[in-house]
Amino acid sequence: MAAPRFTKFDHKPRVIVTRRLPQAVETRMAELFDVTLNLDDHPMTREELLAAVAEAEVLAPTVTDTIDAGLIAAAGPQLKLIANFGVGVDHIDLAAARARGITVTNTPGVLTDDTADLVMALILAVPRRIAEGERIIRDGSWTGWSPTGMLGHRITGKRLGIVGMGRIGQAVAARARAFGLSIHYHNRNRLPKAVEGPLEATWWPTLDAMLARVDIVSLNCPETPETHHIIDARRLKLMQRHAFLINVARGTLIDEAALVAALEAGHIAGAGLDVFEHEPAIHPGLLGRPDVVLLPHMGSATFEARQEMGEKVITNIRVFADGHRPPDQVLEDY
Ligand code: 8YV
């Protein structure tokens, strides 16, 4: 008889957590698991990660850990589960994990609303020059109201093009409808009428065609080999000169050097970025530009989301250790 896919642990799982998590999550983990926490929260070095996968039965990493094929190959046979704290798993080599029989889980759903809120904040901030306005107050250069001061662009009535219409893309669409934007989206598959209908959403099978027609583009797809640099120099040229680009998904979806060149050349009007190609490094060409709003990867940074993400990590580990399929198992073609 073939070995069961999931096997019950007869002891507390040996869990290594790579970064600090909310206090209540760490306390509960310490009660439930044989856990090692990262109390000073430094991003783990390669050597530390190698030591962790040599020892852990469960690794609980975050986006700041590169879990590539080399690291997975170095894991001991005891490593059975990678319970990621976060929904994006592009920092984990899923094929290598699967080949070693290591299950991978993530934390979908609980950060959807907060991330969509941050998209909306950038959709407002960039055309309405909110960060720029805040800066002129603080640097003392504001001389008072004037009829032509701080003019930006109206968002009501504009076309929003969402790239990737999963949970977060749909939550962005619902918010944007309330602000009077019309919803356009590009997705591998067209959504059912029951989803499209209330959003009055238009599906564009071709990304290039959508980019040429919308006023604001929001990237809400995962980073995969197919979506890497999905916005490159050629596609930036397809966008309208008055259009804005918003990205809270992954920095590597955009060729950042090409974005800087497009902004300099006036191919697009501005950008709102919460994620960067070489995080935490920022392309120097972005830093001095008034037409970009730059945020430090804070899409899911609410107390509520981070707590619920931690609870999902715990649930995934518990269900797995109990010998069952964890609720948020990531399949290779997620
Ligand atoms: C997380 C994110 O904070 O969940 C994701 O994919 O990008 C962020 O919201 C981060 O990934 C935690 O690992």
Coordinates of C-alpha atoms and ligand atoms in Angstrom, one line a residue:
M1 CA 0.0 0.0 0.0
A2 CA 1.3 3.5 -0.9
A3 CA 2.3 5.7 2.1
P4 CA -0.4 8.2 3.0
R5 CA 0.2 11.7 1.6
F6 CA -0.1 13.3 5.0
T7 CA 1.3 11.6 8.1
K8 CA 0.3 12.4 11.7
F9 CA 3.2 13.6 13.9
D10 CA 3.7 11.7 17.2
H11 CA 5.4 14.7 18.8
K12 CA 5.2 18.5 18.8
P13 CA 6.5 19.7 15.4
R14 CA 9.9 21.3 15.3
V15 CA 9.1 24.7 13.8
I16 CA 11.6 27.5 12.9
V17 CA 10.1 31.0 12.3
T18 CA 12.4 33.2 10.3
R19 CA 11.1 36.7 11.4
R20 CA 9.3 38.2 14.4
L21 CA 5.5 37.7 14.2
P22 CA 2.8 39.4 16.3
Q23 CA 3.3 38.6 20.0
A24 CA 0.0 36.7 20.4
V25 CA 1.0 34.5 17.4
E26 CA 4.5 33.8 18.8
T27 CA 3.0 33.0 22.3
R28 CA 0.5 30.5 20.8
M29 CA 3.2 28.9 18.6
A30 CA 5.4 28.4 21.7
E31 CA 2.4 26.6 23.4
L32 CA 1.7 24.4 20.5
F33 CA 5.1 23.7 18.9
D34 CA 8.7 23.0 19.6
V35 CA 9.4 26.5 18.1
T36 CA 12.5 28.6 17.5
L37 CA 11.6 32.3 17.1
N38 CA 13.8 35.1 15.6
L39 CA 13.6 37.4 18.5
D40 CA 15.7 40.2 17.1
D41 CA 13.9 40.0 13.7
H42 CA 17.0 40.2 11.5
P43 CA 16.5 38.9 8.0
M44 CA 18.1 35.4 8.1
T45 CA 21.4 35.0 6.2
R46 CA 21.8 32.1 3.8
E47 CA 23.9 30.3 6.4
E48 CA 21.1 30.7 9.0
L49 CA 18.5 29.4 6.5
L50 CA 20.7 26.4 5.7
A51 CA 21.0 25.6 9.4
A52 CA 17.2 26.0 9.7
V53 CA 16.3 23.6 6.9
A54 CA 18.8 21.1 8.2
E55 CA 16.9 21.0 11.5
A56 CA 13.3 22.1 11.2
E57 CA 10.3 19.9 10.4
V58 CA 8.4 23.0 9.6
L59 CA 9.9 26.2 8.3
A60 CA 7.7 29.4 8.6
P61 CA 9.4 31.9 6.3
T62 CA 8.4 35.3 4.9
V63 CA 8.9 37.2 1.7
T64 CA 12.4 38.2 2.8
D65 CA 13.7 34.6 2.7
T66 CA 14.8 33.1 -0.6
I67 CA 13.8 29.4 -0.5
D68 CA 15.4 28.4 -3.8
A69 CA 16.2 24.9 -5.2
G70 CA 19.7 25.0 -3.6
L71 CA 18.3 25.6 -0.1
I72 CA 15.6 22.9 -0.6
A73 CA 18.2 20.5 -1.8
A74 CA 20.2 21.2 1.4
A75 CA 17.2 20.5 3.6
G76 CA 17.3 17.4 5.9
P77 CA 14.7 14.6 5.3
Q78 CA 12.8 15.9 8.4
L79 CA 11.7 19.1 6.6
K80 CA 8.0 18.3 5.7
L81 CA 6.3 21.7 5.5
I82 CA 7.0 25.2 4.5
A83 CA 4.2 27.3 6.1
N84 CA 4.7 30.7 4.5
F85 CA 3.6 33.8 6.4
G86 CA 2.2 35.7 3.4
V87 CA 0.2 35.0 0.3
G88 CA 2.8 35.4 -2.4
V89 CA 5.1 32.4 -2.7
D90 CA 7.4 33.6 -5.5
H91 CA 10.4 33.4 -3.1
I92 CA 9.9 29.7 -2.8
D93 CA 10.8 27.2 -5.5
L94 CA 7.5 25.2 -5.5
A95 CA 8.7 22.6 -8.0
A96 CA 11.8 21.9 -5.9
A97 CA 9.7 21.6 -2.8
R98 CA 7.2 19.2 -4.5
A99 CA 10.1 17.1 -5.9
R100 CA 11.3 16.6 -2.3
G101 CA 7.8 15.9 -1.0
I102 CA 7.7 19.1 1.0
T103 CA 4.2 20.7 1.3
V104 CA 3.9 24.5 1.0
T105 CA 1.2 26.6 2.5
N106 CA 0.4 30.3 2.4
T107 CA -2.1 32.8 4.0
P108 CA -4.7 33.9 1.4
G109 CA -7.9 35.9 2.1
V110 CA -7.0 37.6 5.3
L111 CA -4.9 40.4 3.7
T112 CA -7.2 41.0 0.7
D113 CA -9.1 44.0 2.0
D114 CA -6.1 45.8 3.5
T115 CA -4.1 45.3 0.4
A116 CA -7.0 46.5 -1.8
D117 CA -7.3 49.6 0.5
L118 CA -3.7 50.4 -0.2
V119 CA -4.2 50.1 -3.9
M120 CA -7.1 52.6 -3.6
A121 CA -4.9 54.9 -1.5
L122 CA -2.3 55.0 -4.3
I123 CA -5.0 55.4 -7.0
L124 CA -6.0 58.5 -5.0
A125 CA -2.5 59.6 -4.0
V126 CA -0.8 59.7 -7.4
P127 CA -3.3 61.6 -9.6
R128 CA -4.2 63.9 -6.7
R129 CA -0.5 64.5 -5.7
I130 CA -1.2 63.8 -2.1
A131 CA 2.3 62.9 -1.0
E132 CA 3.7 65.9 -2.9
G133 CA 1.2 68.2 -1.1
E134 CA 2.2 66.8 2.2
R135 CA 5.9 67.4 1.5
I136 CA 5.4 71.1 0.6
I137 CA 3.6 71.6 3.9
R138 CA 6.5 70.0 5.9
D139 CA 9.3 71.7 4.0
G140 CA 7.7 75.1 4.5
S141 CA 7.3 75.9 0.8
W142 CA 3.5 76.3 0.8
T143 CA 2.6 79.9 0.4
G144 CA -1.2 79.5 0.6
W145 CA -4.1 78.5 -1.6
S146 CA -4.2 79.6 -5.2
P147 CA -6.7 78.7 -8.1
T148 CA -4.0 76.9 -10.0
G149 CA -2.1 75.4 -7.1
M150 CA -1.5 71.6 -6.7
L151 CA -3.8 70.7 -9.6
G152 CA -4.0 67.0 -10.2
H153 CA -6.4 64.7 -12.1
R154 CA -9.9 63.6 -11.4
I155 CA -10.4 59.9 -11.0
T156 CA -14.2 59.7 -11.3
G157 CA -15.1 58.6 -14.7
K158 CA -11.7 57.2 -15.6
R159 CA -10.9 53.7 -16.7
L160 CA -9.1 51.3 -14.3
G161 CA -7.3 48.4 -15.9
I162 CA -6.6 45.6 -13.3
V163 CA -4.0 43.0 -14.2
G164 CA -4.8 39.8 -12.3
M165 CA -8.4 39.6 -11.2
G166 CA -8.1 37.2 -8.2
R167 CA -9.2 38.0 -4.7
I168 CA -7.3 41.2 -4.4
G169 CA -8.0 42.4 -8.0
Q170 CA -11.7 41.9 -7.3
A171 CA -11.6 43.8 -4.0
V172 CA -9.8 46.6 -5.8
A173 CA -12.6 46.6 -8.4
A174 CA -15.3 46.8 -5.8
R175 CA -13.7 49.8 -4.2
A176 CA -12.9 51.5 -7.5
R177 CA -16.6 51.2 -8.6
A178 CA -17.6 53.2 -5.5
F179 CA -15.2 56.0 -6.7
G180 CA -16.8 56.1 -10.1
L181 CA -14.1 54.3 -12.1
S182 CA -15.0 51.9 -14.8
I183 CA -13.5 48.4 -14.4
H184 CA -11.4 46.7 -17.0
Y185 CA -9.4 43.6 -16.4
H186 CA -6.9 41.3 -17.9
N187 CA -6.8 37.7 -16.5
R188 CA -5.9 34.3 -17.9
N189 CA -9.5 33.4 -17.7
R190 CA -12.7 35.4 -18.0
L191 CA -14.6 35.7 -14.7
P192 CA -18.1 34.3 -14.4
K193 CA -20.9 36.7 -15.2
A194 CA -22.0 36.6 -11.6
V195 CA -18.7 38.3 -10.7
E196 CA -18.4 40.6 -13.7
G197 CA -22.0 41.8 -13.6
P198 CA -22.1 43.7 -10.3
L199 CA -18.7 45.3 -11.2
E200 CA -19.7 46.0 -14.8
A201 CA -16.2 44.7 -15.5
T202 CA -14.9 44.4 -19.1
W203 CA -12.5 41.5 -19.7
W204 CA -9.6 42.1 -22.1
P205 CA -8.1 38.8 -23.3
T206 CA -5.0 40.8 -24.6
L207 CA -3.0 42.8 -22.0
D208 CA -1.5 45.0 -24.8
A209 CA -5.0 46.1 -26.0
M210 CA -6.1 47.0 -22.4
L211 CA -3.0 49.0 -21.6
A212 CA -3.6 51.2 -24.6
R213 CA -7.1 52.1 -23.5
V214 CA -7.1 52.6 -19.7
D215 CA -6.1 55.6 -17.5
I216 CA -4.9 53.8 -14.5
V217 CA -3.2 50.3 -14.4
S218 CA -3.1 48.3 -11.2
L219 CA -1.0 45.2 -11.0
N220 CA -2.6 42.5 -8.8
C221 CA -1.2 39.3 -10.2
P222 CA 1.4 37.0 -8.6
E223 CA 5.0 36.9 -9.7
T224 CA 5.6 33.8 -11.9
P225 CA 7.9 33.1 -14.8
E226 CA 5.0 34.3 -17.1
T227 CA 4.4 37.6 -15.2
H228 CA 8.0 38.5 -14.6
H229 CA 8.5 42.0 -16.1
I230 CA 5.0 41.9 -17.4
I231 CA 5.3 45.7 -17.6
D232 CA 8.5 46.3 -19.7
A233 CA 9.7 49.1 -21.9
R234 CA 7.5 48.0 -24.8
R235 CA 4.3 47.8 -22.7
L236 CA 5.0 51.1 -21.0
K237 CA 5.1 52.7 -24.5
L238 CA 1.6 51.2 -25.2
M239 CA 0.2 53.0 -22.2
Q240 CA -1.4 56.4 -22.6
R241 CA 0.8 59.4 -21.8
H242 CA -1.6 60.6 -19.1
A243 CA -1.9 57.1 -17.5
F244 CA -0.7 56.0 -14.0
L245 CA 0.8 52.7 -12.9
I246 CA 0.0 51.2 -9.5
N247 CA 1.9 48.2 -8.1
V248 CA 1.3 46.6 -4.7
A249 CA 1.9 43.0 -5.8
R250 CA 5.6 42.3 -6.5
G251 CA 8.3 44.7 -7.7
T252 CA 9.6 42.2 -10.2
L253 CA 6.4 42.5 -12.3
I254 CA 7.9 45.8 -13.5
D255 CA 11.2 46.4 -15.3
E256 CA 12.1 49.2 -12.9
A257 CA 14.8 50.7 -15.1
A258 CA 12.3 50.8 -18.0
L259 CA 9.8 52.5 -15.7
V260 CA 12.3 55.2 -14.8
A261 CA 13.0 55.7 -18.5
A262 CA 9.3 55.9 -19.3
L263 CA 8.6 58.5 -16.6
E264 CA 11.6 60.5 -17.8
A265 CA 10.4 60.3 -21.4
G266 CA 6.8 61.2 -20.4
H267 CA 5.4 57.9 -21.8
I268 CA 3.3 57.7 -18.6
A269 CA 2.3 60.3 -16.1
G270 CA 3.2 58.7 -12.8
A271 CA 3.4 55.6 -10.6
G272 CA 2.4 54.4 -7.1
L273 CA 4.7 51.7 -5.9
D274 CA 4.5 49.7 -2.7
V275 CA 7.0 47.0 -3.9
F276 CA 10.3 47.2 -5.8
E277 CA 12.4 45.1 -8.0
H278 CA 15.4 44.8 -5.7
E279 CA 13.7 45.4 -2.3
P280 CA 14.7 47.1 -0.1
A281 CA 16.8 48.9 -2.6
I282 CA 15.0 51.5 -4.6
H283 CA 16.0 52.6 -8.1
P284 CA 17.7 56.0 -7.6
G285 CA 15.8 57.3 -10.6
L286 CA 12.6 57.0 -8.7
L287 CA 13.7 58.7 -5.5
G288 CA 13.7 62.3 -6.7
R289 CA 10.6 62.2 -8.9
P290 CA 7.5 64.1 -7.7
D291 CA 5.2 62.0 -10.0
V292 CA 5.8 58.8 -8.0
V293 CA 4.5 57.8 -4.6
L294 CA 6.8 55.2 -2.9
L295 CA 5.7 53.0 0.0
P296 CA 7.7 50.4 2.0
H297 CA 5.9 47.1 1.1
M298 CA 3.0 47.8 3.5
G299 CA 0.0 46.5 1.7
S300 CA -0.9 44.0 4.4
A301 CA 0.6 46.0 7.2
T302 CA -2.4 46.2 9.6
F303 CA -2.4 44.7 13.1
E304 CA -5.5 42.7 12.1
A305 CA -4.1 41.2 8.9
R306 CA -0.7 40.2 10.4
Q307 CA -2.5 38.6 13.4
E308 CA -4.8 36.6 11.0
M309 CA -1.9 35.7 8.8
G310 CA -0.2 34.2 11.9
E311 CA -3.3 32.3 12.8
K312 CA -3.4 30.8 9.3
V313 CA 0.2 29.7 9.7
I314 CA -0.6 28.0 13.0
T315 CA -3.7 26.4 11.5
N316 CA -1.8 25.1 8.5
I317 CA 0.9 23.6 10.7
R318 CA -1.6 22.0 13.1
V319 CA -3.8 20.4 10.5
F320 CA -0.6 19.2 8.7
A321 CA 0.9 17.8 11.9
D322 CA -2.5 16.1 12.6
G323 CA -2.1 14.1 9.4
H324 CA -4.4 16.1 7.1
R325 CA -4.1 18.3 4.0
P326 CA -3.6 21.8 5.3
P327 CA -6.3 24.3 4.3
D328 CA -4.0 26.6 2.4
Q329 CA -1.8 24.2 0.5
V330 CA -0.2 25.9 -2.5
L331 CA -0.2 24.0 -5.7
E332 CA 2.5 24.6 -8.2
D333 CA 0.4 26.5 -10.7
Y334 CA -1.3 28.7 -8.1
Ligands
8YV1 C1 3.3 40.2 3.2 C2 2.8 40.1 0.7 O1 3.5 41.2 4.2 O2 1.5 38.3 1.5 C3 2.2 38.8 0.6 O3 2.4 38.2 -0.5 O4 3.3 40.7 -0.2 C4 2.8 40.9 2.0 O5 1.6 41.4 2.2 C5 4.6 39.5 3.0 O6 4.6 38.7 1.9 C6 4.9 38.6 4.2 O7 5.8 37.5 3.9

